[in-house]
Short mmCIF file of C-alpha atoms in Angstrom, two decimals:
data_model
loop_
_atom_site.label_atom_id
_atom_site.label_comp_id
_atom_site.label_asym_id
_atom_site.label_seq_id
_atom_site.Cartn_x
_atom_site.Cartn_y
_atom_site.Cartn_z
CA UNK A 1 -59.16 -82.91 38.14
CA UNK A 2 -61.42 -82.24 41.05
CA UNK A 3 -63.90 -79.28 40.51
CA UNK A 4 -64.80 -76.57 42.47
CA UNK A 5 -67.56 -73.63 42.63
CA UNK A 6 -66.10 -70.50 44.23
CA UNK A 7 -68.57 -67.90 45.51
CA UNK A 8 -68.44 -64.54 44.24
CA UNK A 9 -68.67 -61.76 46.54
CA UNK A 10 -73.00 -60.41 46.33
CA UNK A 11 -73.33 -58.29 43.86
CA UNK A 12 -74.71 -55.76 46.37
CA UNK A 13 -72.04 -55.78 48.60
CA UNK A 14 -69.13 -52.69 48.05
CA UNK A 15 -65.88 -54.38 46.52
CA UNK A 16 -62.91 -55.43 49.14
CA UNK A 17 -60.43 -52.47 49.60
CA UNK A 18 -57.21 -53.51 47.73
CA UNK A 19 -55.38 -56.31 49.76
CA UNK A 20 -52.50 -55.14 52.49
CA UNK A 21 -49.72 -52.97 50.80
CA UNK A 22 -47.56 -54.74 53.78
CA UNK A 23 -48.66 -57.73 54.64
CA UNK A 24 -47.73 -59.59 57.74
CA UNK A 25 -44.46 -61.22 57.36
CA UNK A 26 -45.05 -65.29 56.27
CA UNK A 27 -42.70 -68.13 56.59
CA UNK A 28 -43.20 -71.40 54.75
CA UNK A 29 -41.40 -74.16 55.98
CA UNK A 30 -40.00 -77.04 54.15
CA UNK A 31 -40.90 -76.69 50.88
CA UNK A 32 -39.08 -78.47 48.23
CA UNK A 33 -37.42 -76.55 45.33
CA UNK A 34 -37.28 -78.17 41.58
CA UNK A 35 -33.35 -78.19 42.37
CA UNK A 36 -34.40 -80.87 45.46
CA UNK A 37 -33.44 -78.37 48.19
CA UNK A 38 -35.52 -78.43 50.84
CA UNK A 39 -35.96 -75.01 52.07
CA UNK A 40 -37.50 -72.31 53.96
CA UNK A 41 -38.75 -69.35 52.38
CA UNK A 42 -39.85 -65.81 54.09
CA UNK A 43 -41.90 -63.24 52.60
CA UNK A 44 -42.40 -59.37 53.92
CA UNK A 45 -43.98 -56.59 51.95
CA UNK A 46 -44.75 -58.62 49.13
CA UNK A 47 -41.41 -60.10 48.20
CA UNK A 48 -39.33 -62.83 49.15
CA UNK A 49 -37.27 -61.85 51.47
CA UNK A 50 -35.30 -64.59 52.11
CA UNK A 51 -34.94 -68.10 51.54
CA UNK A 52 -32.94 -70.28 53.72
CA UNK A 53 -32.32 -74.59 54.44
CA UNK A 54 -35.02 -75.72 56.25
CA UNK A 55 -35.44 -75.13 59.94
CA UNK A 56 -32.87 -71.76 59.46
CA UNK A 57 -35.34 -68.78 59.33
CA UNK A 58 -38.13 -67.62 61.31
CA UNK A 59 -40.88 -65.62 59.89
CA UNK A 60 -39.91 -61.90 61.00
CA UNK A 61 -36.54 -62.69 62.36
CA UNK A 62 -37.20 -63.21 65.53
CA UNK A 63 -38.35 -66.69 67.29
CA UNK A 64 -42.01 -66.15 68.07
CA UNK A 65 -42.92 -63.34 65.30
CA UNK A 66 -44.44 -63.79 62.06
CA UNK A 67 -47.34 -67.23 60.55
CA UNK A 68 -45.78 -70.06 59.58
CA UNK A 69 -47.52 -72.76 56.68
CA UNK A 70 -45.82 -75.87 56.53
CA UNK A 71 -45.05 -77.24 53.27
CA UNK A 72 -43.59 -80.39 53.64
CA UNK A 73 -44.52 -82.83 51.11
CA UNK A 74 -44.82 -79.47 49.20
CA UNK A 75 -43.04 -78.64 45.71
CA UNK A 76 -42.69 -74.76 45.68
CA UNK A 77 -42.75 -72.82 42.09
CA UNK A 78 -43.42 -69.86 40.36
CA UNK A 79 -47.04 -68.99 40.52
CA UNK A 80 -48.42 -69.58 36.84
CA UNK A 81 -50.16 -66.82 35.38
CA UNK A 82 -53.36 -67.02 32.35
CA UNK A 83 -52.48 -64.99 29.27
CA UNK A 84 -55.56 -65.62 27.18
CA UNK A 85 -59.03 -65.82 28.86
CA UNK A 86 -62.50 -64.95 28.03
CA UNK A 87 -64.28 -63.32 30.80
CA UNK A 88 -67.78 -62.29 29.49
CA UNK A 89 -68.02 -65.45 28.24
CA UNK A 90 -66.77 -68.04 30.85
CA UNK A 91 -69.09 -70.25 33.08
CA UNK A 92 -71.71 -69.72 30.24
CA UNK A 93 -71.97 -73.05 28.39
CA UNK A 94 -75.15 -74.23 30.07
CA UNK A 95 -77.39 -71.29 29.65
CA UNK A 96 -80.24 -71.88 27.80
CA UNK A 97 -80.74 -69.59 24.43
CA UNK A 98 -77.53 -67.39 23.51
CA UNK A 99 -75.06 -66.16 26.07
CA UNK A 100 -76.19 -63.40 28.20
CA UNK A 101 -74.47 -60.18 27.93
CA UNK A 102 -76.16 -58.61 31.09
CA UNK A 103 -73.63 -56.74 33.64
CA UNK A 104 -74.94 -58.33 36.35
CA UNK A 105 -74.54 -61.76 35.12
CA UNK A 106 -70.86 -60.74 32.89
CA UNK A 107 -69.74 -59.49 36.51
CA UNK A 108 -70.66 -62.77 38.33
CA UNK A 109 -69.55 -65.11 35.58
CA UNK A 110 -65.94 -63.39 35.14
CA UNK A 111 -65.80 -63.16 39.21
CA UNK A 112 -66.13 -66.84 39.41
CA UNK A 113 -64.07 -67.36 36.93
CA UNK A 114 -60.97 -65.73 38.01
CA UNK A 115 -61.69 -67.25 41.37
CA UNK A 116 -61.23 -70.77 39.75
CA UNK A 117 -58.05 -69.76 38.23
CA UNK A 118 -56.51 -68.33 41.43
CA UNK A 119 -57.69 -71.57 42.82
CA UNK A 120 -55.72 -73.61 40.26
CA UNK A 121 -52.88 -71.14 41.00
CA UNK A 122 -53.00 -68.80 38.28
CA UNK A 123 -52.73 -65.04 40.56
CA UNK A 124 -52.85 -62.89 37.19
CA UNK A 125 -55.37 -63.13 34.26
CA UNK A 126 -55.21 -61.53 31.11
CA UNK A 127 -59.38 -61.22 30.15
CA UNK A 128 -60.39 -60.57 26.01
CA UNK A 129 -63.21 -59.25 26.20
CA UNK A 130 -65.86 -58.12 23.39
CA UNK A 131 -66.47 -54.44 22.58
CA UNK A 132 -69.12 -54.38 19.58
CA UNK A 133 -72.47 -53.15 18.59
CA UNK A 134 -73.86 -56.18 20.58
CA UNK A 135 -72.46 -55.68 23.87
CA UNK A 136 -70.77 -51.97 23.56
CA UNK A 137 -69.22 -51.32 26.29
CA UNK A 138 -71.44 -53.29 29.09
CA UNK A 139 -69.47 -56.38 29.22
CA UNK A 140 -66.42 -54.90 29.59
CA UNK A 141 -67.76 -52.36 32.39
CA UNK A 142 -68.93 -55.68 34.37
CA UNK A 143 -65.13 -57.54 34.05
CA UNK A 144 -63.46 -54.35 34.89
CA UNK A 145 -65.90 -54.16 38.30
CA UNK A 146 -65.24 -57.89 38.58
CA UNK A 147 -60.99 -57.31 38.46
CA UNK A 148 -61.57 -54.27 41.13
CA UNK A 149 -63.50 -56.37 43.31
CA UNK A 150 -60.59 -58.97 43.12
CA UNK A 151 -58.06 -56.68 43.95
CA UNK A 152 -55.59 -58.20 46.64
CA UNK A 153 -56.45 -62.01 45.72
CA UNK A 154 -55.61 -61.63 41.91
CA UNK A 155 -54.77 -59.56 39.26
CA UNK A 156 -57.59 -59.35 36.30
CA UNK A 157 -56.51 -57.18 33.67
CA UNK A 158 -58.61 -56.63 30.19
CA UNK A 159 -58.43 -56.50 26.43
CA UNK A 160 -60.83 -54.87 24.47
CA UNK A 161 -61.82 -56.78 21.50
CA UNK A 162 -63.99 -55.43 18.16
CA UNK A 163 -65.29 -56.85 15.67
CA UNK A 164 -64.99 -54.34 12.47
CA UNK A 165 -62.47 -51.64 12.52
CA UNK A 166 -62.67 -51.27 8.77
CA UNK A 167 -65.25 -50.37 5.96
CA UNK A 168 -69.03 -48.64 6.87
CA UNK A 169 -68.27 -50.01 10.55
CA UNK A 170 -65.02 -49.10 11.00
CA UNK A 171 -65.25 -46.00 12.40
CA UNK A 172 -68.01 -47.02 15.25
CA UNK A 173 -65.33 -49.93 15.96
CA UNK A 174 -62.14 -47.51 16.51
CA UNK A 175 -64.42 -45.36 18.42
CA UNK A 176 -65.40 -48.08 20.80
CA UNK A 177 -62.14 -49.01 20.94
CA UNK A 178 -60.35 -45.87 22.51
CA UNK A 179 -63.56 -45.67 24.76
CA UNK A 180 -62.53 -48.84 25.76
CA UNK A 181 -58.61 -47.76 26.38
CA UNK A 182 -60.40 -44.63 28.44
CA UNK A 183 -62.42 -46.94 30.36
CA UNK A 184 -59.23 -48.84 31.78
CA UNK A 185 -58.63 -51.57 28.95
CA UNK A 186 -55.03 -52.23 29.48
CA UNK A 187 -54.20 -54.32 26.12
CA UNK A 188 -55.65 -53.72 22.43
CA UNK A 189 -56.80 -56.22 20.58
CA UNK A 190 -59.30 -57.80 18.23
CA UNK A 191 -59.67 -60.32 15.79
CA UNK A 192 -58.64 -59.44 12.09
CA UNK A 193 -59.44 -62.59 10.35
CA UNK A 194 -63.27 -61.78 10.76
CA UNK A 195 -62.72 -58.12 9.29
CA UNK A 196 -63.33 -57.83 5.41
CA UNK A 197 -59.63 -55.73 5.46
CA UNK A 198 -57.05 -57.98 8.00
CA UNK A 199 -54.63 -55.84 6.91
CA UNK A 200 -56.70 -52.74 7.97
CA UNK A 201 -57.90 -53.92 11.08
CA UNK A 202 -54.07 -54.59 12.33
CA UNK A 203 -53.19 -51.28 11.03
CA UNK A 204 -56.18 -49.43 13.20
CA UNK A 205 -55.28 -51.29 15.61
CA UNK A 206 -51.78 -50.78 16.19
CA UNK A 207 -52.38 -47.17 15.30
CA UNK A 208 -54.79 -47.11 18.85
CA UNK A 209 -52.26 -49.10 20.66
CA UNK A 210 -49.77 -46.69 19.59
CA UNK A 211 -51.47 -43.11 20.59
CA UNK A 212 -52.06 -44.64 24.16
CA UNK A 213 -49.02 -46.54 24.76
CA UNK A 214 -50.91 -50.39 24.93
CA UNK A 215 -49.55 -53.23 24.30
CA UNK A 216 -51.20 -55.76 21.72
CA UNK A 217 -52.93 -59.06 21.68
CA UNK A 218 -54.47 -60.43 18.78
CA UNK A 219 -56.75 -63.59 17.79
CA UNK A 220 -55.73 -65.07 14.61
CA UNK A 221 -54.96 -68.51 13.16
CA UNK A 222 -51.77 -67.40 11.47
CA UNK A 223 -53.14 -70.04 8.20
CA UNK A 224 -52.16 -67.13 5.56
CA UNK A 225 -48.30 -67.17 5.39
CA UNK A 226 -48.64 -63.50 3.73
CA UNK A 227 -50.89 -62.25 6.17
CA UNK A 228 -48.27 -63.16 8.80
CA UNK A 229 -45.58 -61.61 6.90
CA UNK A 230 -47.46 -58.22 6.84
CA UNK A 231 -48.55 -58.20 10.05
CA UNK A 232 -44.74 -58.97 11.83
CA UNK A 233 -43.42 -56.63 9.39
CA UNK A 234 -45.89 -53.85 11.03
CA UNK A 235 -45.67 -55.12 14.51
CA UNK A 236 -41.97 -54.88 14.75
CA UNK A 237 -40.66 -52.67 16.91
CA UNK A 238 -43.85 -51.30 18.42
CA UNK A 239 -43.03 -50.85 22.31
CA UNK A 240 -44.78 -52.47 24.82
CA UNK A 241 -45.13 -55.64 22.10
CA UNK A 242 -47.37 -57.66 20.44
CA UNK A 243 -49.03 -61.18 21.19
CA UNK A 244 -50.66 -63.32 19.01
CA UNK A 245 -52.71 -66.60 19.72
CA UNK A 246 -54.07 -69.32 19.46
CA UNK A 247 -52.09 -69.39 15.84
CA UNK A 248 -52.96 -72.69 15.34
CA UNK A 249 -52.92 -72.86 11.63
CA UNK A 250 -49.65 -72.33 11.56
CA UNK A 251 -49.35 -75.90 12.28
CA UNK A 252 -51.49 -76.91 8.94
CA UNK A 253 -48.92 -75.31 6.64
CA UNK A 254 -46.06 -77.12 5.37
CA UNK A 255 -43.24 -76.80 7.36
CA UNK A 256 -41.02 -74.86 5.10
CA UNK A 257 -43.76 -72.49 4.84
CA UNK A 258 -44.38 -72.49 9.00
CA UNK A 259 -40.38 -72.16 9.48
CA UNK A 260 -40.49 -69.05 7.33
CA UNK A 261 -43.16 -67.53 9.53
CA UNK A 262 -41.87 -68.40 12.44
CA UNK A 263 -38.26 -66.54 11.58
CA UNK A 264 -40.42 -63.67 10.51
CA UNK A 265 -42.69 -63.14 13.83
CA UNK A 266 -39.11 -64.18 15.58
CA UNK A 267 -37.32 -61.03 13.55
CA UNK A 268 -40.32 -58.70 14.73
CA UNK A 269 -40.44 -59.81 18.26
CA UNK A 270 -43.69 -60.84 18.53
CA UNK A 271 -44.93 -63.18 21.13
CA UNK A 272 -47.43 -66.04 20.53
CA UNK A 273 -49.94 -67.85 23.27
CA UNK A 274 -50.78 -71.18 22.35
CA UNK A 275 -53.82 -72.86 23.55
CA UNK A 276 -53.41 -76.65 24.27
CA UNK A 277 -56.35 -77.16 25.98
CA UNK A 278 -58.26 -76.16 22.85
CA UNK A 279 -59.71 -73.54 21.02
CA UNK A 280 -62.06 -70.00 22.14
CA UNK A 281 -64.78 -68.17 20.59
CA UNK A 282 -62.13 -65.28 19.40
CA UNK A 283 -61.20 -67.75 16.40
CA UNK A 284 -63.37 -69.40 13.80
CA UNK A 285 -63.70 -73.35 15.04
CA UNK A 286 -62.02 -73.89 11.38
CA UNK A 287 -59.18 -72.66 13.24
CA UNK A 288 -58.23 -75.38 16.15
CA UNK A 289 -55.23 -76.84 16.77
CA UNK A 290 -52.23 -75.77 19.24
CA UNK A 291 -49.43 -73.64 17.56
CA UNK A 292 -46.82 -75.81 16.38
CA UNK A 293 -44.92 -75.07 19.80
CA UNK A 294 -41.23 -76.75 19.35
CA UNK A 295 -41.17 -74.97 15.83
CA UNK A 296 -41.67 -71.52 17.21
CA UNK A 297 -39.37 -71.82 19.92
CA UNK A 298 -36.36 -72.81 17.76
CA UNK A 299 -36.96 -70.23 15.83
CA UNK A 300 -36.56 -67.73 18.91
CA UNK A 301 -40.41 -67.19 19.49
CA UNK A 302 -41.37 -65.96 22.83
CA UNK A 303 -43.88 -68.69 23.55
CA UNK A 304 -46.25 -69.05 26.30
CA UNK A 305 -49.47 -71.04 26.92
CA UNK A 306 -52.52 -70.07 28.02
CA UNK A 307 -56.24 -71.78 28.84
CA UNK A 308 -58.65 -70.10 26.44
CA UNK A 309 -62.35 -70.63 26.45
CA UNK A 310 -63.60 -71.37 30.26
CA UNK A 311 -66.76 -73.88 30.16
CA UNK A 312 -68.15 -71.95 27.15
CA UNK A 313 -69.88 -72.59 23.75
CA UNK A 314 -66.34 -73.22 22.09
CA UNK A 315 -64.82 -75.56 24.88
CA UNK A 316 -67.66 -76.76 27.22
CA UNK A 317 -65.19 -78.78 29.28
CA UNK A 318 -62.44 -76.07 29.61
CA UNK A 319 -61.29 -76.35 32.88
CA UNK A 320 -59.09 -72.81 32.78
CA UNK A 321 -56.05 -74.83 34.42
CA UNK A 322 -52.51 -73.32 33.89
CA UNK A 323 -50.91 -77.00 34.86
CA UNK A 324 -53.46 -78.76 32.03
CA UNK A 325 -51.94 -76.67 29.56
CA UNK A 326 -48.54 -77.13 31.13
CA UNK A 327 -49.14 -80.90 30.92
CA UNK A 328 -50.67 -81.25 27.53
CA UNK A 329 -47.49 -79.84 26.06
CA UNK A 330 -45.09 -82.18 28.22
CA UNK A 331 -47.47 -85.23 26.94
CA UNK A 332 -48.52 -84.27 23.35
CA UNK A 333 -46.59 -81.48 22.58
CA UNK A 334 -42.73 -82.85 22.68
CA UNK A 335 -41.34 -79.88 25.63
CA UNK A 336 -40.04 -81.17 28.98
CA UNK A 337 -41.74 -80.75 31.83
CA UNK A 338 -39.39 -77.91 32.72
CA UNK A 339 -40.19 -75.74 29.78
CA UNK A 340 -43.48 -76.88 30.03
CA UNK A 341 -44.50 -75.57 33.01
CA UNK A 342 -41.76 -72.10 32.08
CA UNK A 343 -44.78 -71.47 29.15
CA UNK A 344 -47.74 -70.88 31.76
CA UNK A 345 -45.41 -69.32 34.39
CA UNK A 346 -42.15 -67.48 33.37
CA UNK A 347 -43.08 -66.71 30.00
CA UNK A 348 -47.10 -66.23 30.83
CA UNK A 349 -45.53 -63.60 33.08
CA UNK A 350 -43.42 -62.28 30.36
CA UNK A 351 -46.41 -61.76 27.85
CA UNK A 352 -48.52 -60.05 30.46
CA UNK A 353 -45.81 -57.35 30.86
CA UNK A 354 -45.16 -58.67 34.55
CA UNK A 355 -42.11 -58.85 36.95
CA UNK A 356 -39.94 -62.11 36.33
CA UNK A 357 -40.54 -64.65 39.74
CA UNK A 358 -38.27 -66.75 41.26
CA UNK A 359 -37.68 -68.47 44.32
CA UNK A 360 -34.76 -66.12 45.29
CA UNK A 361 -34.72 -63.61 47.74
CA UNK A 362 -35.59 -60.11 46.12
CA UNK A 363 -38.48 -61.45 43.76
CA UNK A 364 -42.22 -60.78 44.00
CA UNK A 365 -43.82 -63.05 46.19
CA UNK A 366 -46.19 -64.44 43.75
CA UNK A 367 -45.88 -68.60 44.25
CA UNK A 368 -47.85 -71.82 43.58
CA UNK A 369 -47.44 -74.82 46.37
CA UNK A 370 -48.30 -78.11 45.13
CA UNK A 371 -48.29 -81.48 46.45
CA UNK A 372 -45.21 -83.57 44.79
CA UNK A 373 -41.57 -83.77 45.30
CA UNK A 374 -40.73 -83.52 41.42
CA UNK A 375 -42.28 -81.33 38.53
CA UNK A 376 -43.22 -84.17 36.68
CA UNK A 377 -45.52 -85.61 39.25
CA UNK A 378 -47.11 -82.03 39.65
CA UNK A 379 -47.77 -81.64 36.57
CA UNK A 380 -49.58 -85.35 36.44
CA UNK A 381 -51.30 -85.16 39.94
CA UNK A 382 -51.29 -81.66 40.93
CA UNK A 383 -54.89 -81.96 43.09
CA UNK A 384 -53.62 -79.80 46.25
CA UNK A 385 -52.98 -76.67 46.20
CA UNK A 386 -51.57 -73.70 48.09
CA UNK A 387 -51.35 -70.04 46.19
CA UNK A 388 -49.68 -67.37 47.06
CA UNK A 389 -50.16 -63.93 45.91
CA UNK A 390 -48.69 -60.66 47.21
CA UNK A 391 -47.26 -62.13 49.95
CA UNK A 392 -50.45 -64.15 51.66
CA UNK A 393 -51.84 -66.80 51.09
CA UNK A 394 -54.59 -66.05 48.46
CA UNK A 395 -56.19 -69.90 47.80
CA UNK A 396 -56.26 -73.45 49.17
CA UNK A 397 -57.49 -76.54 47.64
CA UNK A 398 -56.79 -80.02 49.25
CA UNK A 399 -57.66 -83.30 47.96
CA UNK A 400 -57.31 -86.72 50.05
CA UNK A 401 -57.75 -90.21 48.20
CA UNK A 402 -58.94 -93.22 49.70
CA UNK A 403 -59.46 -96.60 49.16
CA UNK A 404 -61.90 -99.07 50.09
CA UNK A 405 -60.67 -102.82 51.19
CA UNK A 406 -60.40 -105.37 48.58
CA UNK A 407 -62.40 -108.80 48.84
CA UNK A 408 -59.27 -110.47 49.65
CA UNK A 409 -58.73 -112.23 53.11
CA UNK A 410 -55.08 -111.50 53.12
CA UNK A 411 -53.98 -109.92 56.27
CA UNK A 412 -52.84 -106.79 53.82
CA UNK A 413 -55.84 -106.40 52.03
CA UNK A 414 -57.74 -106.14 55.40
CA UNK A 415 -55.08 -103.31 57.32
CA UNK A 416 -57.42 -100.58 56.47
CA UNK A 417 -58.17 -97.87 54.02
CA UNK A 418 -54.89 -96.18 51.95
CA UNK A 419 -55.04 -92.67 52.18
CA UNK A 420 -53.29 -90.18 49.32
CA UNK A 421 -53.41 -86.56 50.49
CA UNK A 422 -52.06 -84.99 53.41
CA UNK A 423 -49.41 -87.58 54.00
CA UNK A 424 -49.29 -89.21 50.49
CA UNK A 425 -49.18 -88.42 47.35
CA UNK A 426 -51.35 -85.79 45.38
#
């Protein structure tokens, strides 16, 4: 899909003030629903506020009030959202020597980064980011500056990640850790499969999560049945939840083995982010491979999918595209488009603790635009773009196509240049 290079605010200039609690009302005009309506939809204070057969509403209720953005050709959804990014480490694949933990450069990198996904129409972004005796608390600093400078175009929230919570380094690890929580980390997390004690590092970590009311979110490759067991037999019923991903070795066990753990993380309520666009640096590379998706769900798993690494060293090419993931499960993965795209929207939503959207009067006015008539076309073609966030129009991306003559003499050939865009296709 056609790239893009954002610019990040200067790092010397004061972040944006928070975008309008009321922004002006907004009409978009005939946009087509996944139903096949064709509708219009208005928006006031950050909520739909009413949604209507095309031509029916006008943007404050009166004639001549209110912007209008014309969506024909347009298939209206659910803005997606990105439950498992890397921040400090995005946009960092071509630096020469190792990755640079600098604030000035995490800031800039994670900036950009969410700007990219807002542009591919994700307005909320789960960030992991690493808290250790490398980076202490710097990186995290810089992506929590980065999500305030964002504020009012998208929604960048972080989880602080250790290394060691148990043995001689333990203790400097849970430290860290509720410094991090202080600090504004909204989500716990971690990776226990590179602690000497899994079983220890899930226990101090649910035991932080617990004294300051956090949800969860763990890296883990889910390839030790037992370890599974344990950990959904401590996770259940711990309140806000806890998400696990990219659990991709679940899908290298036998499936009696993979049904059993499934039923068990099912049982405990524990959600699970897959990663079909491949793997990120929380996991050993041992550990790629997408969760074994249509398993989980029949079991009763809350599943959702998310982008992982972001043009890093683990996925050089990741492109951090909510309708990629969305896509690579319709193609490879065996879901329909449908509940394809309900993993990086609905259910993203749902892991990040956020508001259910639809497009129905009453619900938050968080929506993605793209050009298409039909999901499954979006999902294939998806270039243009038009996200909404809050109410406003956060993001635009348009793509035209065109096509040179052929050599033939035919009349047809010779008509002139096909356009896809504007009037076209995607």
């Amino acid at each position: 899909m056609p790239d893009s290079r954002p610019q990040p605010p200067p790092p010397s200039s004061p972040s944006p003030p928070p975008g309008p609690a009321d922004p002006a009302p907004l009409l978009l005009c005939g946009a087509r629903l996944t139903d096949g309506r064709t509708v219009d939809v208005r928006l006031g204070g950050g909520r739909i506020e009413a949604v209507g057969t095309a031509g029916s509403l006008t943007a404050d209720g009166t004639p001549a009030g209110g912007t209008r953005v014309d969506l024909t050709g347009h298939l209206l959804l659910p803005a997606p959202a990105e439950p498992h990014a890397h921040a400090d480490t995005a946009l960092s694949a071509e630096s020469d020597g190792p990755v640079s933990y600098d604030s000035h450069d995490v800031r800039r990198r994670a900036t950009e980064a969410a700007l990219l996904q807002l542009g591919h129409g994700a307005t909320a972004v789960r960030a992991h980011v690493r808290v250790d005796d490398v980076t202490g608390l710097d990186a995290l600093t810089a992506v929590l500056q980065a999500g305030r400078s964002l504020r009012g175009l998208t929604e960048l929230t972080t989880v602080a990640m250790p290394r060691l919570l148990t043995g001689v380094a333990g203790a400097d690890g849970i430290a860290m850790l509720r410094d991090a929580v202080k600090m504004g980390a909204s989500v716990v997390g971690g990776c226990p499969d590179v602690d000497p004690d899994p079983t220890g590092y899930v226990e101090a970590v649910l035991e932080v999560a617990a004294e300051h009311g956090c949800p969860v979110d763990l890296h883990t490759d889910t390839a030790h049945p037992a370890r599974v067991a344990r950990l959904a037999a401590m996770a259940g019923g711990l309140r806000p939840g806890v998400t696990l991903s990219p659990c991709g070795g679940l899908g290298r066990l036998p499936t009696e083995a993979a049904s059993r753990a499934a039923d068990q993380l099912a049982a405990a309520d524990v959600a699970v982010v897959c990663l079909p666009q491949g793997g990120c640096g929380g996991v050993d590379r041992r550990g790629t491979g997408t969760a074994p998706v249509r398993l989980l769900r029949t079991a009763g798993v809350r599943v959702s999918a998310g982008s992982g690494a972001l043009r890093d060293v683990s996925n050089p090419v990741g492109r951090g595209d909510p309708l990629e993931a969305a896509y690579l499960l319709a193609s490879r993965h065996g879901l329909s488009p449908e509940d394809a795209y309900e993993a990086v929207s609905t259910s993203a939503r749902a892991a990040l603790g956020l508001p259910e959207v639809r497009v129905e009067a009453g619900f938050p006015a968080e929506l993605l635009a793209v050009r298409g008539d039909r999901l499954p076309a979006a999902l294939s073609l998806a270039y243009s773009r038009i996200v909404v966030h809050r109410g406003r129009v956060v993001a635009r991306t348009s793509a035209v196509r065109e096509y040179c003559a052929s050599s033939a003499t035919t009349t047809e050939a010779a008509s002139g240049l096909p356009r896809q865009g504007r009037g076209g296709t995607p």
